[in-house]
């Protein structure tokens, strides 16, 4: 017996019963981004592994544990399926000189890949909307980023979201904070778990993000980065907060918020939903000016965010904000005895007028065809038999009321136009 082949764990099929929700949301997102002047960019799913080790950081969970990396056996290239989108976009921006005497506002949407334990809201193939504003020093652009996200939640009708913000300062300020963290954690070596000990000298900032309950009290008392910020970083942070207040946007200052990627500086933020359980972050981002320098060798500015599409849909579903699947306009029933080709002609004529039309194929009784028409969600069913063809007529049946009328085929388009307007 042949073994049944199934999909890869954590990489899900998107069936028609669900895909319409994605199409609806993607259209909403595209229209919303157009309001703010963002342009679409599309980069490959596969990139050189070195791009992510340089951009994300070698001592991050993503690089150490989660990337799908392999050696191309045809040419020996070290490749990785993208675990996030920003690094690839910044590689493309640098490679094609998109910031030469210019600023850029870019967006993309697509699959990302991380080898994680699949659970609700966390998958091995997941989808993200990414938005990158490049060449703007801020903090006004940082404010617009938050304002546009707040606008999106309002457009979608989402409630119950909390905005958490923090400031990560610059490289030198983080270095001073790093030294203080190491000294502090060294005094608590007896309670550090193995993961924390491993990270102590390579990336102590990540210990602050531990999920180990036994470490929470100790971590909560660790030195906080804001105590090490200089004047310029504090000015940027305070002006960012002032702009958010002017926009009427509430926020929570979370000085333990560090995000999971090494390239962030200054502004970082997360929008947290109460609908998602442990995977509560629906959107996260911040400023990553240093990544531009790392990948291009030139100093510039960058700020952006990512929205988890699966998590956003879960939150919309929890709040009953998703649309029901819309039906088609017209279903054409025919008796199959010399009427099928005539039905083809009528169907194409109606599609040319902008109607969504399903035509029955393969014959079948009128009863079975009407059942299919009903299941399709069509507003109107057209019935074409031998007599209708001979008399150049067609039966129009309204599925909502089950009323029907007989009209001349030459008047079909005009009559349907009046019926659909009614």
mmCIF file of C-alpha atoms in Angstrom:
data_model
loop_
_atom_site.group_PDB
_atom_site.id
_atom_site.type_symbol
_atom_site.label_atom_id
_atom_site.label_comp_id
_atom_site.label_asym_id
_atom_site.label_seq_id
_atom_site.Cartn_x
_atom_site.Cartn_y
_atom_site.Cartn_z
ATOM 1 C CA UNK A 1 0.000 0.000 0.000
ATOM 2 C CA UNK A 2 1.391 3.395 -1.002
ATOM 3 C CA UNK A 3 2.082 5.654 1.963
ATOM 4 C CA UNK A 4 -0.021 8.783 1.943
ATOM 5 C CA UNK A 5 1.995 11.988 1.506
ATOM 6 C CA UNK A 6 0.993 14.828 3.818
ATOM 7 C CA UNK A 7 2.093 18.426 4.188
ATOM 8 C CA UNK A 8 5.100 19.520 6.234
ATOM 9 C CA UNK A 9 4.261 20.092 9.897
ATOM 10 C CA UNK A 10 3.657 23.763 10.613
ATOM 11 C CA UNK A 11 3.319 24.650 6.908
ATOM 12 C CA UNK A 12 -0.381 24.860 6.241
ATOM 13 C CA UNK A 13 -2.555 24.598 3.168
ATOM 14 C CA UNK A 14 -4.824 27.578 2.609
ATOM 15 C CA UNK A 15 -8.106 26.187 1.306
ATOM 16 C CA UNK A 16 -10.865 28.115 -0.523
ATOM 17 C CA UNK A 17 -12.975 28.142 2.647
ATOM 18 C CA UNK A 18 -10.299 30.353 4.226
ATOM 19 C CA UNK A 19 -8.450 32.014 1.344
ATOM 20 C CA UNK A 20 -11.224 34.533 0.651
ATOM 21 C CA UNK A 21 -10.497 36.081 4.083
ATOM 22 C CA UNK A 22 -6.842 36.507 3.094
ATOM 23 C CA UNK A 23 -7.769 38.115 -0.213
ATOM 24 C CA UNK A 24 -10.141 40.477 1.570
ATOM 25 C CA UNK A 25 -7.476 41.452 4.120
ATOM 26 C CA UNK A 26 -4.728 41.845 1.503
ATOM 27 C CA UNK A 27 -6.948 44.252 -0.441
ATOM 28 C CA UNK A 28 -7.629 46.244 2.745
ATOM 29 C CA UNK A 29 -3.899 46.410 3.500
ATOM 30 C CA UNK A 30 -2.959 47.463 -0.027
ATOM 31 C CA UNK A 31 -5.536 50.272 -0.056
ATOM 32 C CA UNK A 32 -4.449 51.444 3.418
ATOM 33 C CA UNK A 33 -0.761 51.554 2.473
ATOM 34 C CA UNK A 34 -1.576 53.534 -0.646
ATOM 35 C CA UNK A 35 -3.050 56.251 1.604
ATOM 36 C CA UNK A 36 0.398 56.758 3.122
ATOM 37 C CA UNK A 37 2.424 56.678 -0.095
ATOM 38 C CA UNK A 38 4.046 53.234 0.240
ATOM 39 C CA UNK A 39 5.158 51.276 -2.831
ATOM 40 C CA UNK A 40 5.283 47.500 -3.196
ATOM 41 C CA UNK A 41 8.600 45.623 -3.354
ATOM 42 C CA UNK A 42 9.069 41.866 -3.839
ATOM 43 C CA UNK A 43 12.259 40.044 -2.917
ATOM 44 C CA UNK A 44 13.230 36.353 -3.227
ATOM 45 C CA UNK A 45 12.304 33.781 -0.608
ATOM 46 C CA UNK A 46 15.871 32.428 -0.797
ATOM 47 C CA UNK A 47 18.796 34.625 0.233
ATOM 48 C CA UNK A 48 22.454 34.040 1.093
ATOM 49 C CA UNK A 49 22.730 32.721 4.661
ATOM 50 C CA UNK A 50 25.353 35.367 5.426
ATOM 51 C CA UNK A 51 22.732 38.092 4.910
ATOM 52 C CA UNK A 52 20.776 36.939 7.960
ATOM 53 C CA UNK A 53 23.757 36.151 10.182
ATOM 54 C CA UNK A 54 25.041 39.692 9.552
ATOM 55 C CA UNK A 55 21.701 41.471 9.742
ATOM 56 C CA UNK A 56 19.873 39.601 12.495
ATOM 57 C CA UNK A 57 22.831 38.637 14.681
ATOM 58 C CA UNK A 58 24.605 35.309 15.128
ATOM 59 C CA UNK A 59 23.564 34.908 18.780
ATOM 60 C CA UNK A 60 19.809 35.263 18.266
ATOM 61 C CA UNK A 61 17.234 32.479 18.475
ATOM 62 C CA UNK A 62 16.414 32.946 14.803
ATOM 63 C CA UNK A 63 19.951 32.349 13.548
ATOM 64 C CA UNK A 64 20.955 29.771 16.160
ATOM 65 C CA UNK A 65 17.827 27.609 16.187
ATOM 66 C CA UNK A 66 15.157 28.552 13.679
ATOM 67 C CA UNK A 67 16.530 29.203 10.188
ATOM 68 C CA UNK A 68 15.962 26.767 7.337
ATOM 69 C CA UNK A 69 19.481 26.804 5.905
ATOM 70 C CA UNK A 70 21.146 24.452 3.447
ATOM 71 C CA UNK A 71 23.990 24.100 0.979
ATOM 72 C CA UNK A 72 22.941 24.170 -2.663
ATOM 73 C CA UNK A 73 24.392 20.867 -3.914
ATOM 74 C CA UNK A 74 24.558 22.192 -7.482
ATOM 75 C CA UNK A 75 26.979 25.049 -6.779
ATOM 76 C CA UNK A 76 27.834 25.000 -3.079
ATOM 77 C CA UNK A 77 26.019 28.248 -2.196
ATOM 78 C CA UNK A 78 24.939 28.612 1.446
ATOM 79 C CA UNK A 79 21.257 29.578 1.284
ATOM 80 C CA UNK A 80 18.453 30.280 3.744
ATOM 81 C CA UNK A 81 14.682 30.527 3.383
ATOM 82 C CA UNK A 82 13.955 34.013 4.675
ATOM 83 C CA UNK A 83 12.996 34.054 8.380
ATOM 84 C CA UNK A 84 11.967 37.728 8.152
ATOM 85 C CA UNK A 85 11.636 40.334 5.415
ATOM 86 C CA UNK A 86 13.595 43.436 6.409
ATOM 87 C CA UNK A 87 17.075 42.038 5.720
ATOM 88 C CA UNK A 88 16.166 41.024 2.160
ATOM 89 C CA UNK A 89 14.572 44.388 1.440
ATOM 90 C CA UNK A 90 17.609 46.233 2.739
ATOM 91 C CA UNK A 91 19.856 44.007 0.625
ATOM 92 C CA UNK A 92 17.775 44.920 -2.455
ATOM 93 C CA UNK A 93 17.765 48.629 -1.557
ATOM 94 C CA UNK A 94 21.554 48.617 -1.243
ATOM 95 C CA UNK A 95 22.145 46.484 -4.341
ATOM 96 C CA UNK A 96 19.979 48.707 -6.546
ATOM 97 C CA UNK A 97 21.008 52.063 -4.979
ATOM 98 C CA UNK A 98 17.417 52.974 -4.109
ATOM 99 C CA UNK A 99 18.565 55.459 -1.458
ATOM 100 C CA UNK A 100 20.828 57.435 -3.786
ATOM 101 C CA UNK A 101 19.606 61.017 -3.275
ATOM 102 C CA UNK A 102 16.198 59.614 -2.393
ATOM 103 C CA UNK A 103 13.957 58.327 0.352
ATOM 104 C CA UNK A 104 11.830 55.207 0.033
ATOM 105 C CA UNK A 105 8.539 54.024 1.543
ATOM 106 C CA UNK A 106 8.201 50.306 0.775
ATOM 107 C CA UNK A 107 5.891 47.432 1.660
ATOM 108 C CA UNK A 108 5.734 43.715 0.969
ATOM 109 C CA UNK A 109 3.688 40.700 1.986
ATOM 110 C CA UNK A 110 4.584 37.038 1.788
ATOM 111 C CA UNK A 111 5.729 33.832 3.491
ATOM 112 C CA UNK A 112 8.560 33.631 6.035
ATOM 113 C CA UNK A 113 10.087 30.452 7.471
ATOM 114 C CA UNK A 114 11.261 29.535 10.980
ATOM 115 C CA UNK A 115 11.768 26.101 12.504
ATOM 116 C CA UNK A 116 9.631 26.604 15.599
ATOM 117 C CA UNK A 117 7.224 24.440 17.560
ATOM 118 C CA UNK A 118 3.897 24.909 15.750
ATOM 119 C CA UNK A 119 1.082 26.288 17.885
ATOM 120 C CA UNK A 120 -1.804 28.695 17.540
ATOM 121 C CA UNK A 121 -0.466 31.895 15.984
ATOM 122 C CA UNK A 122 3.040 30.457 15.425
ATOM 123 C CA UNK A 123 3.845 28.370 12.362
ATOM 124 C CA UNK A 124 6.923 27.217 10.476
ATOM 125 C CA UNK A 125 5.672 28.908 7.344
ATOM 126 C CA UNK A 126 3.944 32.113 8.343
ATOM 127 C CA UNK A 127 3.051 35.285 6.496
ATOM 128 C CA UNK A 128 4.016 38.849 7.240
ATOM 129 C CA UNK A 129 3.191 42.294 6.011
ATOM 130 C CA UNK A 130 6.359 44.362 6.170
ATOM 131 C CA UNK A 131 6.626 48.152 5.929
ATOM 132 C CA UNK A 132 9.939 50.017 5.654
ATOM 133 C CA UNK A 133 10.407 53.815 5.648
ATOM 134 C CA UNK A 134 13.974 54.553 4.535
ATOM 135 C CA UNK A 135 16.013 57.754 4.586
ATOM 136 C CA UNK A 136 13.916 59.554 7.232
ATOM 137 C CA UNK A 137 15.693 60.586 10.437
ATOM 138 C CA UNK A 138 12.551 60.934 12.574
ATOM 139 C CA UNK A 139 11.054 61.044 15.123
ATOM 140 C CA UNK A 140 8.178 62.393 13.013
ATOM 141 C CA UNK A 141 8.271 59.343 10.725
ATOM 142 C CA UNK A 142 8.293 57.130 13.834
ATOM 143 C CA UNK A 143 5.070 58.877 14.862
ATOM 144 C CA UNK A 144 3.519 58.400 11.421
ATOM 145 C CA UNK A 145 4.346 54.677 11.564
ATOM 146 C CA UNK A 146 2.420 54.324 14.826
ATOM 147 C CA UNK A 147 -0.366 56.599 13.608
ATOM 148 C CA UNK A 148 -0.889 54.608 10.433
ATOM 149 C CA UNK A 149 -1.071 51.356 12.407
ATOM 150 C CA UNK A 150 -3.604 52.900 14.764
ATOM 151 C CA UNK A 151 -5.572 53.915 11.679
ATOM 152 C CA UNK A 152 -5.435 50.321 10.397
ATOM 153 C CA UNK A 153 -6.868 48.908 13.616
ATOM 154 C CA UNK A 154 -9.694 51.451 13.377
ATOM 155 C CA UNK A 155 -10.356 50.575 9.729
ATOM 156 C CA UNK A 156 -10.559 46.874 10.600
ATOM 157 C CA UNK A 157 -12.657 47.515 13.699
ATOM 158 C CA UNK A 158 -10.105 45.877 16.016
ATOM 159 C CA UNK A 159 -10.241 46.784 19.690
ATOM 160 C CA UNK A 160 -8.343 45.774 22.811
ATOM 161 C CA UNK A 161 -4.849 46.345 21.398
ATOM 162 C CA UNK A 162 -2.083 47.748 23.595
ATOM 163 C CA UNK A 163 0.910 49.674 22.281
ATOM 164 C CA UNK A 164 4.187 49.003 24.117
ATOM 165 C CA UNK A 165 7.188 51.239 23.380
ATOM 166 C CA UNK A 166 10.820 51.512 24.422
ATOM 167 C CA UNK A 167 14.061 53.190 23.377
ATOM 168 C CA UNK A 168 17.195 51.122 22.698
ATOM 169 C CA UNK A 169 19.501 54.095 22.247
ATOM 170 C CA UNK A 170 22.639 53.830 20.131
ATOM 171 C CA UNK A 171 25.475 51.314 19.933
ATOM 172 C CA UNK A 172 27.629 52.982 22.586
ATOM 173 C CA UNK A 173 24.740 53.323 25.037
ATOM 174 C CA UNK A 174 23.788 49.694 24.551
ATOM 175 C CA UNK A 175 27.423 48.710 25.153
ATOM 176 C CA UNK A 176 27.427 50.487 28.545
ATOM 177 C CA UNK A 177 24.115 48.861 29.426
ATOM 178 C CA UNK A 178 25.483 45.499 28.294
ATOM 179 C CA UNK A 179 28.396 45.781 30.692
ATOM 180 C CA UNK A 180 26.059 46.638 33.549
ATOM 181 C CA UNK A 181 23.818 43.690 32.700
ATOM 182 C CA UNK A 182 26.722 41.248 32.666
ATOM 183 C CA UNK A 183 27.899 42.469 36.060
ATOM 184 C CA UNK A 184 24.378 42.199 37.453
ATOM 185 C CA UNK A 185 23.711 38.721 36.060
ATOM 186 C CA UNK A 186 27.106 37.499 37.323
ATOM 187 C CA UNK A 187 25.892 38.174 40.860
ATOM 188 C CA UNK A 188 22.957 35.813 40.192
ATOM 189 C CA UNK A 189 24.814 32.946 38.530
ATOM 190 C CA UNK A 190 23.297 30.507 41.012
ATOM 191 C CA UNK A 191 19.789 30.966 39.562
ATOM 192 C CA UNK A 192 20.538 31.503 35.863
ATOM 193 C CA UNK A 193 19.296 28.663 33.682
ATOM 194 C CA UNK A 194 21.484 27.088 31.010
ATOM 195 C CA UNK A 195 20.063 29.314 28.262
ATOM 196 C CA UNK A 196 20.816 32.462 30.262
ATOM 197 C CA UNK A 197 24.335 31.284 31.083
ATOM 198 C CA UNK A 198 24.985 30.600 27.413
ATOM 199 C CA UNK A 199 23.877 34.105 26.487
ATOM 200 C CA UNK A 200 25.511 35.913 29.384
ATOM 201 C CA UNK A 201 28.626 37.075 27.531
ATOM 202 C CA UNK A 202 27.385 36.862 23.941
ATOM 203 C CA UNK A 203 23.995 38.615 24.116
ATOM 204 C CA UNK A 204 22.918 39.424 27.700
ATOM 205 C CA UNK A 205 20.123 41.698 26.458
ATOM 206 C CA UNK A 206 18.227 38.614 25.335
ATOM 207 C CA UNK A 207 18.131 37.315 28.931
ATOM 208 C CA UNK A 208 15.671 40.144 29.625
ATOM 209 C CA UNK A 209 13.263 38.405 27.242
ATOM 210 C CA UNK A 210 13.386 35.079 29.117
ATOM 211 C CA UNK A 211 10.141 33.144 29.521
ATOM 212 C CA UNK A 212 11.456 31.247 32.566
ATOM 213 C CA UNK A 213 9.186 32.147 35.540
ATOM 214 C CA UNK A 214 12.004 31.417 37.991
ATOM 215 C CA UNK A 215 14.038 34.286 36.516
ATOM 216 C CA UNK A 216 11.323 36.926 36.263
ATOM 217 C CA UNK A 217 11.871 38.687 39.587
ATOM 218 C CA UNK A 218 15.628 38.814 39.079
ATOM 219 C CA UNK A 219 15.209 40.097 35.502
ATOM 220 C CA UNK A 220 12.715 42.742 36.617
ATOM 221 C CA UNK A 221 15.362 44.210 38.922
ATOM 222 C CA UNK A 222 18.120 44.278 36.281
ATOM 223 C CA UNK A 223 19.539 47.623 35.060
ATOM 224 C CA UNK A 224 17.321 49.210 32.399
ATOM 225 C CA UNK A 225 18.666 50.712 29.218
ATOM 226 C CA UNK A 226 16.919 54.055 29.585
ATOM 227 C CA UNK A 227 19.243 54.815 32.513
ATOM 228 C CA UNK A 228 22.172 54.731 30.085
ATOM 229 C CA UNK A 229 20.709 56.874 27.302
ATOM 230 C CA UNK A 230 22.461 60.083 26.297
ATOM 231 C CA UNK A 231 20.909 63.435 25.433
ATOM 232 C CA UNK A 232 20.310 62.766 21.706
ATOM 233 C CA UNK A 233 18.597 59.426 22.297
ATOM 234 C CA UNK A 234 16.401 60.899 25.025
ATOM 235 C CA UNK A 235 15.420 63.836 22.792
ATOM 236 C CA UNK A 236 14.394 61.397 20.028
ATOM 237 C CA UNK A 237 12.466 59.235 22.488
ATOM 238 C CA UNK A 238 10.702 62.141 24.196
ATOM 239 C CA UNK A 239 9.727 63.755 20.891
ATOM 240 C CA UNK A 240 8.382 60.401 19.710
ATOM 241 C CA UNK A 241 6.227 60.127 22.829
ATOM 242 C CA UNK A 242 5.087 63.739 22.430
ATOM 243 C CA UNK A 243 4.022 63.036 18.851
ATOM 244 C CA UNK A 244 2.054 59.965 19.946
ATOM 245 C CA UNK A 245 0.283 62.032 22.588
ATOM 246 C CA UNK A 246 -0.543 64.714 19.998
ATOM 247 C CA UNK A 247 -2.079 61.960 17.823
ATOM 248 C CA UNK A 248 -4.178 60.827 20.782
ATOM 249 C CA UNK A 249 -2.527 57.398 20.876
ATOM 250 C CA UNK A 250 -2.172 55.699 24.249
ATOM 251 C CA UNK A 251 0.997 53.725 24.957
ATOM 252 C CA UNK A 252 2.737 51.779 27.703
ATOM 253 C CA UNK A 253 6.433 52.351 28.324
ATOM 254 C CA UNK A 254 7.965 48.888 28.587
ATOM 255 C CA UNK A 255 11.671 49.214 29.345
ATOM 256 C CA UNK A 256 12.112 45.427 29.033
ATOM 257 C CA UNK A 257 10.982 45.475 25.405
ATOM 258 C CA UNK A 258 14.025 44.576 23.292
ATOM 259 C CA UNK A 259 12.560 42.746 20.230
ATOM 260 C CA UNK A 260 14.190 39.581 18.863
ATOM 261 C CA UNK A 261 16.560 41.070 16.292
ATOM 262 C CA UNK A 262 19.931 42.680 16.913
ATOM 263 C CA UNK A 263 19.624 45.447 14.329
ATOM 264 C CA UNK A 264 17.195 47.706 16.224
ATOM 265 C CA UNK A 265 18.202 51.087 17.696
ATOM 266 C CA UNK A 266 16.275 53.976 19.269
ATOM 267 C CA UNK A 267 12.524 53.357 18.784
ATOM 268 C CA UNK A 268 11.065 49.880 19.289
ATOM 269 C CA UNK A 269 7.416 48.968 19.727
ATOM 270 C CA UNK A 270 4.881 46.156 19.787
ATOM 271 C CA UNK A 271 1.108 46.060 19.471
ATOM 272 C CA UNK A 272 -0.250 43.347 21.760
ATOM 273 C CA UNK A 273 -3.642 41.651 21.411
ATOM 274 C CA UNK A 274 -5.603 40.016 24.219
ATOM 275 C CA UNK A 275 -7.163 37.589 21.714
ATOM 276 C CA UNK A 276 -4.090 35.478 20.989
ATOM 277 C CA UNK A 277 -3.047 33.878 24.275
ATOM 278 C CA UNK A 278 0.712 33.454 24.681
ATOM 279 C CA UNK A 279 1.414 34.583 21.099
ATOM 280 C CA UNK A 280 0.039 38.021 21.848
ATOM 281 C CA UNK A 281 2.212 40.242 19.630
ATOM 282 C CA UNK A 282 0.286 41.106 16.474
ATOM 283 C CA UNK A 283 2.730 43.714 15.167
ATOM 284 C CA UNK A 284 6.238 44.785 16.059
ATOM 285 C CA UNK A 285 8.945 47.040 14.742
ATOM 286 C CA UNK A 286 11.139 50.031 15.305
ATOM 287 C CA UNK A 287 14.157 51.892 13.997
ATOM 288 C CA UNK A 288 17.152 50.071 12.484
ATOM 289 C CA UNK A 289 19.517 52.742 11.165
ATOM 290 C CA UNK A 290 22.543 50.519 11.847
ATOM 291 C CA UNK A 291 21.311 47.849 9.430
ATOM 292 C CA UNK A 292 21.633 50.282 6.512
ATOM 293 C CA UNK A 293 25.271 50.849 7.423
ATOM 294 C CA UNK A 294 25.902 47.124 7.962
ATOM 295 C CA UNK A 295 24.569 46.102 4.552
ATOM 296 C CA UNK A 296 25.501 49.104 2.408
ATOM 297 C CA UNK A 297 28.517 50.645 4.128
ATOM 298 C CA UNK A 298 26.730 54.012 4.116
ATOM 299 C CA UNK A 299 24.996 55.737 6.993
ATOM 300 C CA UNK A 300 21.275 56.369 6.597
ATOM 301 C CA UNK A 301 17.977 55.993 8.411
ATOM 302 C CA UNK A 302 15.364 53.244 8.514
ATOM 303 C CA UNK A 303 12.233 52.469 10.499
ATOM 304 C CA UNK A 304 9.533 49.888 9.904
ATOM 305 C CA UNK A 305 7.367 47.101 11.232
ATOM 306 C CA UNK A 306 5.973 43.660 10.528
ATOM 307 C CA UNK A 307 2.393 42.461 10.983
ATOM 308 C CA UNK A 308 1.723 38.739 11.370
ATOM 309 C CA UNK A 309 -1.079 37.947 8.921
ATOM 310 C CA UNK A 310 -2.173 34.729 10.640
ATOM 311 C CA UNK A 311 -2.277 36.465 14.013
ATOM 312 C CA UNK A 312 -4.160 39.445 12.604
ATOM 313 C CA UNK A 313 -6.754 37.114 11.075
ATOM 314 C CA UNK A 314 -7.089 35.203 14.363
ATOM 315 C CA UNK A 315 -7.713 38.464 16.199
ATOM 316 C CA UNK A 316 -10.237 39.624 13.586
ATOM 317 C CA UNK A 317 -12.006 36.280 13.842
ATOM 318 C CA UNK A 318 -12.099 36.453 17.646
ATOM 319 C CA UNK A 319 -13.821 39.843 17.391
ATOM 320 C CA UNK A 320 -16.176 38.763 14.568
ATOM 321 C CA UNK A 321 -14.707 41.313 12.152
ATOM 322 C CA UNK A 322 -14.176 38.985 9.185
ATOM 323 C CA UNK A 323 -16.598 39.050 6.238
ATOM 324 C CA UNK A 324 -18.688 36.054 5.244
ATOM 325 C CA UNK A 325 -17.846 34.497 1.913
ATOM 326 C CA UNK A 326 -19.647 36.383 -0.840
ATOM 327 C CA UNK A 327 -21.472 34.397 -3.490
ATOM 328 C CA UNK A 328 -21.259 34.749 -7.239
ATOM 329 C CA UNK A 329 -23.689 36.809 -9.265
ATOM 330 C CA UNK A 330 -25.076 34.216 -11.665
ATOM 331 C CA UNK A 331 -25.293 30.429 -12.074
ATOM 332 C CA UNK A 332 -26.357 29.057 -15.471
ATOM 333 C CA UNK A 333 -28.338 25.802 -15.564
ATOM 334 C CA UNK A 334 -28.802 23.995 -18.900
ATOM 335 C CA UNK A 335 -30.342 20.682 -19.929
ATOM 336 C CA UNK A 336 -27.206 19.533 -21.777
ATOM 337 C CA UNK A 337 -29.133 18.596 -24.906
ATOM 338 C CA UNK A 338 -27.686 21.058 -27.387
ATOM 339 C CA UNK A 339 -27.865 23.965 -24.954
ATOM 340 C CA UNK A 340 -24.392 23.778 -23.413
ATOM 341 C CA UNK A 341 -22.682 25.765 -26.158
ATOM 342 C CA UNK A 342 -25.389 28.420 -26.068
ATOM 343 C CA UNK A 343 -24.856 28.650 -22.286
ATOM 344 C CA UNK A 344 -21.123 29.174 -22.935
ATOM 345 C CA UNK A 345 -21.877 32.123 -25.204
ATOM 346 C CA UNK A 346 -24.282 33.706 -22.707
ATOM 347 C CA UNK A 347 -21.866 33.199 -19.811
ATOM 348 C CA UNK A 348 -19.023 34.898 -21.668
ATOM 349 C CA UNK A 349 -21.250 37.788 -22.708
ATOM 350 C CA UNK A 350 -22.229 38.351 -19.068
ATOM 351 C CA UNK A 351 -18.622 38.157 -17.864
ATOM 352 C CA UNK A 352 -17.727 40.800 -20.433
ATOM 353 C CA UNK A 353 -20.280 43.002 -18.647
ATOM 354 C CA UNK A 354 -18.548 42.405 -15.305
ATOM 355 C CA UNK A 355 -20.766 39.694 -13.804
ATOM 356 C CA UNK A 356 -19.317 36.743 -11.902
ATOM 357 C CA UNK A 357 -20.758 33.685 -13.647
ATOM 358 C CA UNK A 358 -20.602 29.941 -12.979
ATOM 359 C CA UNK A 359 -21.804 27.615 -15.699
ATOM 360 C CA UNK A 360 -22.898 24.051 -15.055
ATOM 361 C CA UNK A 361 -20.783 21.430 -16.824
ATOM 362 C CA UNK A 362 -21.281 17.715 -17.259
ATOM 363 C CA UNK A 363 -25.059 17.652 -17.438
ATOM 364 C CA UNK A 364 -27.152 16.371 -14.555
ATOM 365 C CA UNK A 365 -30.802 16.820 -13.633
ATOM 366 C CA UNK A 366 -32.250 20.269 -13.116
ATOM 367 C CA UNK A 367 -32.753 19.334 -9.451
ATOM 368 C CA UNK A 368 -29.057 18.575 -8.923
ATOM 369 C CA UNK A 369 -28.050 21.691 -10.865
ATOM 370 C CA UNK A 370 -30.300 23.922 -8.786
ATOM 371 C CA UNK A 371 -28.734 22.435 -5.660
ATOM 372 C CA UNK A 372 -25.294 23.384 -7.004
ATOM 373 C CA UNK A 373 -26.589 26.842 -7.858
ATOM 374 C CA UNK A 374 -27.907 27.269 -4.319
ATOM 375 C CA UNK A 375 -24.618 26.087 -2.795
ATOM 376 C CA UNK A 376 -22.666 28.530 -4.981
ATOM 377 C CA UNK A 377 -24.337 31.487 -3.294
ATOM 378 C CA UNK A 378 -25.399 32.934 -6.652
ATOM 379 C CA UNK A 379 -27.962 35.710 -6.513
ATOM 380 C CA UNK A 380 -29.600 34.694 -9.791
ATOM 381 C CA UNK A 381 -29.902 31.403 -11.658
ATOM 382 C CA UNK A 382 -30.450 31.399 -15.414
ATOM 383 C CA UNK A 383 -32.208 28.339 -16.867
ATOM 384 C CA UNK A 384 -31.625 27.379 -20.470
ATOM 385 C CA UNK A 385 -33.514 24.465 -22.066
ATOM 386 C CA UNK A 386 -34.321 23.464 -25.629
ATOM 387 C CA UNK A 387 -37.517 25.540 -25.714
ATOM 388 C CA UNK A 388 -35.679 28.631 -24.454
ATOM 389 C CA UNK A 389 -33.020 28.223 -27.143
ATOM 390 C CA UNK A 390 -35.652 27.792 -29.876
ATOM 391 C CA UNK A 391 -37.565 30.874 -28.676
ATOM 392 C CA UNK A 392 -34.453 32.976 -27.910
ATOM 393 C CA UNK A 393 -35.581 33.209 -24.288
ATOM 394 C CA UNK A 394 -34.117 32.412 -20.871
ATOM 395 C CA UNK A 395 -35.579 31.836 -17.400
ATOM 396 C CA UNK A 396 -34.308 34.152 -14.657
ATOM 397 C CA UNK A 397 -34.759 32.723 -11.141
ATOM 398 C CA UNK A 398 -34.096 34.865 -8.048
ATOM 399 C CA UNK A 399 -32.499 32.594 -5.463
ATOM 400 C CA UNK A 400 -33.540 34.726 -2.501
ATOM 401 C CA UNK A 401 -37.285 34.674 -3.208
ATOM 402 C CA UNK A 402 -37.440 31.679 -5.597
ATOM 403 C CA UNK A 403 -39.469 33.857 -7.979
ATOM 404 C CA UNK A 404 -38.731 33.475 -11.674
ATOM 405 C CA UNK A 405 -39.505 35.229 -14.929
ATOM 406 C CA UNK A 406 -39.038 34.531 -18.628
ATOM 407 C CA UNK A 407 -37.243 37.168 -20.706
ATOM 408 C CA UNK A 408 -35.843 37.566 -24.203
ATOM 409 C CA UNK A 409 -32.128 36.728 -24.454
ATOM 410 C CA UNK A 410 -31.482 39.980 -26.334
ATOM 411 C CA UNK A 411 -32.744 41.911 -23.300
ATOM 412 C CA UNK A 412 -30.805 39.831 -20.741
ATOM 413 C CA UNK A 413 -27.980 42.287 -20.036
ATOM 414 C CA UNK A 414 -30.340 45.263 -19.728
ATOM 415 C CA UNK A 415 -32.770 43.401 -17.486
ATOM 416 C CA UNK A 416 -30.039 42.004 -15.252
ATOM 417 C CA UNK A 417 -28.596 45.492 -14.871
ATOM 418 C CA UNK A 418 -31.935 46.746 -13.593
ATOM 419 C CA UNK A 419 -32.401 43.698 -11.361
ATOM 420 C CA UNK A 420 -28.985 43.985 -9.714
ATOM 421 C CA UNK A 421 -29.481 47.701 -9.096
ATOM 422 C CA UNK A 422 -32.805 47.089 -7.416
#
